[in-house]
PDB file of C-alpha atoms in Angstrom:
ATOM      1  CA  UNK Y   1       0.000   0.000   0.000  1.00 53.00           C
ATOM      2  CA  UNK Y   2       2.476   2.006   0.914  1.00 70.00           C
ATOM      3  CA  UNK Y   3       4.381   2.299  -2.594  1.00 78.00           C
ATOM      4  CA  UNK Y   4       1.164   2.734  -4.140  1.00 86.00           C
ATOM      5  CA  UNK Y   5       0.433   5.883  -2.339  1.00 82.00           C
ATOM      6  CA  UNK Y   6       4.548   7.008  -2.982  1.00 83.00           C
ATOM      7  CA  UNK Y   7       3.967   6.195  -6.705  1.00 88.00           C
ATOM      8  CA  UNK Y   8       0.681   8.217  -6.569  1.00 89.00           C
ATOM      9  CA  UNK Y   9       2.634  11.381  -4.922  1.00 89.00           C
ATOM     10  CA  UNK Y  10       4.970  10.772  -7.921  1.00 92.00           C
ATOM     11  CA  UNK Y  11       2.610  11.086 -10.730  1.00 92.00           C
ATOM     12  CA  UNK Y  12       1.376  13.946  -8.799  1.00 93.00           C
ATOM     13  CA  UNK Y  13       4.194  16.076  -9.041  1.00 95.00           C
ATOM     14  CA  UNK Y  14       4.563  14.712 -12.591  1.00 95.00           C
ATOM     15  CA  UNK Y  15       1.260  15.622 -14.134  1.00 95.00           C
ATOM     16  CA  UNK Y  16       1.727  18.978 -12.305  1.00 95.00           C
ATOM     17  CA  UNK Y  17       5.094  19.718 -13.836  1.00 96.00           C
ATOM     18  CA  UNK Y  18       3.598  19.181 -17.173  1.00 97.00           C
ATOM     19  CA  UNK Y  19       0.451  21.216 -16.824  1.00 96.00           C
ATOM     20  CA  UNK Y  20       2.529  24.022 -15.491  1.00 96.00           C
ATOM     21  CA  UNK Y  21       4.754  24.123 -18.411  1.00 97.00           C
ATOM     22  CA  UNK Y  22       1.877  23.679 -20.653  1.00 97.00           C
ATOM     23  CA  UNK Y  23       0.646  26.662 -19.006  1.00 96.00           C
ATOM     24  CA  UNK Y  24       3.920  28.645 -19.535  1.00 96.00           C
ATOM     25  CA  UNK Y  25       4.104  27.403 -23.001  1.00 97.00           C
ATOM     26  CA  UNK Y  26       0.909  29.015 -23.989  1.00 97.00           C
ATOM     27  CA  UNK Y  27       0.496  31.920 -21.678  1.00 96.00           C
ATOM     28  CA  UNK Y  28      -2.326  30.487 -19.495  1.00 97.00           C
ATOM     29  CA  UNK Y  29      -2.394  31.636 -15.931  1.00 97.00           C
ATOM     30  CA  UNK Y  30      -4.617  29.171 -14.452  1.00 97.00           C
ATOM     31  CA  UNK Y  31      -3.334  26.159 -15.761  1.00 96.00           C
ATOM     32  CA  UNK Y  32       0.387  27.185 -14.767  1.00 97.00           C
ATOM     33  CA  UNK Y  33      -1.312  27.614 -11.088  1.00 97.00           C
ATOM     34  CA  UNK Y  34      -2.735  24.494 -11.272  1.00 96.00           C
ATOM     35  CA  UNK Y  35       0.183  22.929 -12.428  1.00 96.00           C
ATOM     36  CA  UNK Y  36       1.845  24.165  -9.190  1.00 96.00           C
ATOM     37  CA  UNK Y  37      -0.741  23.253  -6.816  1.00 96.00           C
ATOM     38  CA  UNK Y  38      -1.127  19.607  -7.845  1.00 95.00           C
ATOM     39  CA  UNK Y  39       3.138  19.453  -7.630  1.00 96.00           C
ATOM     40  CA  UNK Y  40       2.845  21.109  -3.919  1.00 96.00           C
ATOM     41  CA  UNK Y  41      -0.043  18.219  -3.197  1.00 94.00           C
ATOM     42  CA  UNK Y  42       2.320  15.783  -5.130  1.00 93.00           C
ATOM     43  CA  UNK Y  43       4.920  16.925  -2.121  1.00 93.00           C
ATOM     44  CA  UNK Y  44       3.204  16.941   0.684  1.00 93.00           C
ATOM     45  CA  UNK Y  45       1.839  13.339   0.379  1.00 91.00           C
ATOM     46  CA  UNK Y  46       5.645  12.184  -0.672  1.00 91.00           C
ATOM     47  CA  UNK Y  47       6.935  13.703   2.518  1.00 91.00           C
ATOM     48  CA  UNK Y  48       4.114  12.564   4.537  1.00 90.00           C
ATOM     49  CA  UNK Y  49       4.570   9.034   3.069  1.00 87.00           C
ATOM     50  CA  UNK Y  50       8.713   9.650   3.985  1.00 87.00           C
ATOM     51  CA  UNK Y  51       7.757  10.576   7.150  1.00 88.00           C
ATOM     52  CA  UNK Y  52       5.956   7.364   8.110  1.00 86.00           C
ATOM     53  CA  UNK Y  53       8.588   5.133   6.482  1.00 83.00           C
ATOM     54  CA  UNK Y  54      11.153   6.885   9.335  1.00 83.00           C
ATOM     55  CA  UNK Y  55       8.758   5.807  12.152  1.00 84.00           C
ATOM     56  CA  UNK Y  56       8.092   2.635  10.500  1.00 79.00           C
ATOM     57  CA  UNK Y  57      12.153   1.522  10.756  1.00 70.00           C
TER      58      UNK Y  57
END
């Protein structure tokens, strides 16, 4: 389960990478924010999952 939810945080950041340069590429605001958001969501639940591997060893 756990490397499910780390490879879910992974595509995440991924798919928000890509909308945000989509967004620079043509000019679009919104979608370069929302690009952005899903990579900071992408982050959080990487270093959340992280955090319980620590306690877990």
């Amino acid at each position: 389960m756990a490397g499910e939810k780390k490879s879910k945080a992974k595509m995440e950041q991924v798919k928000g990478k890509a909308k945000e340069a989509a967004g620079r590429a043509v000019g679009n605001e919104r979608l370069e924010a929302e690009g952005r958001g899903e990579q900071a969501k992408g982050d959080a639940r990487q270093s959340k999952e992280k955090a319980k591997d620590v306690f877990k060893h």
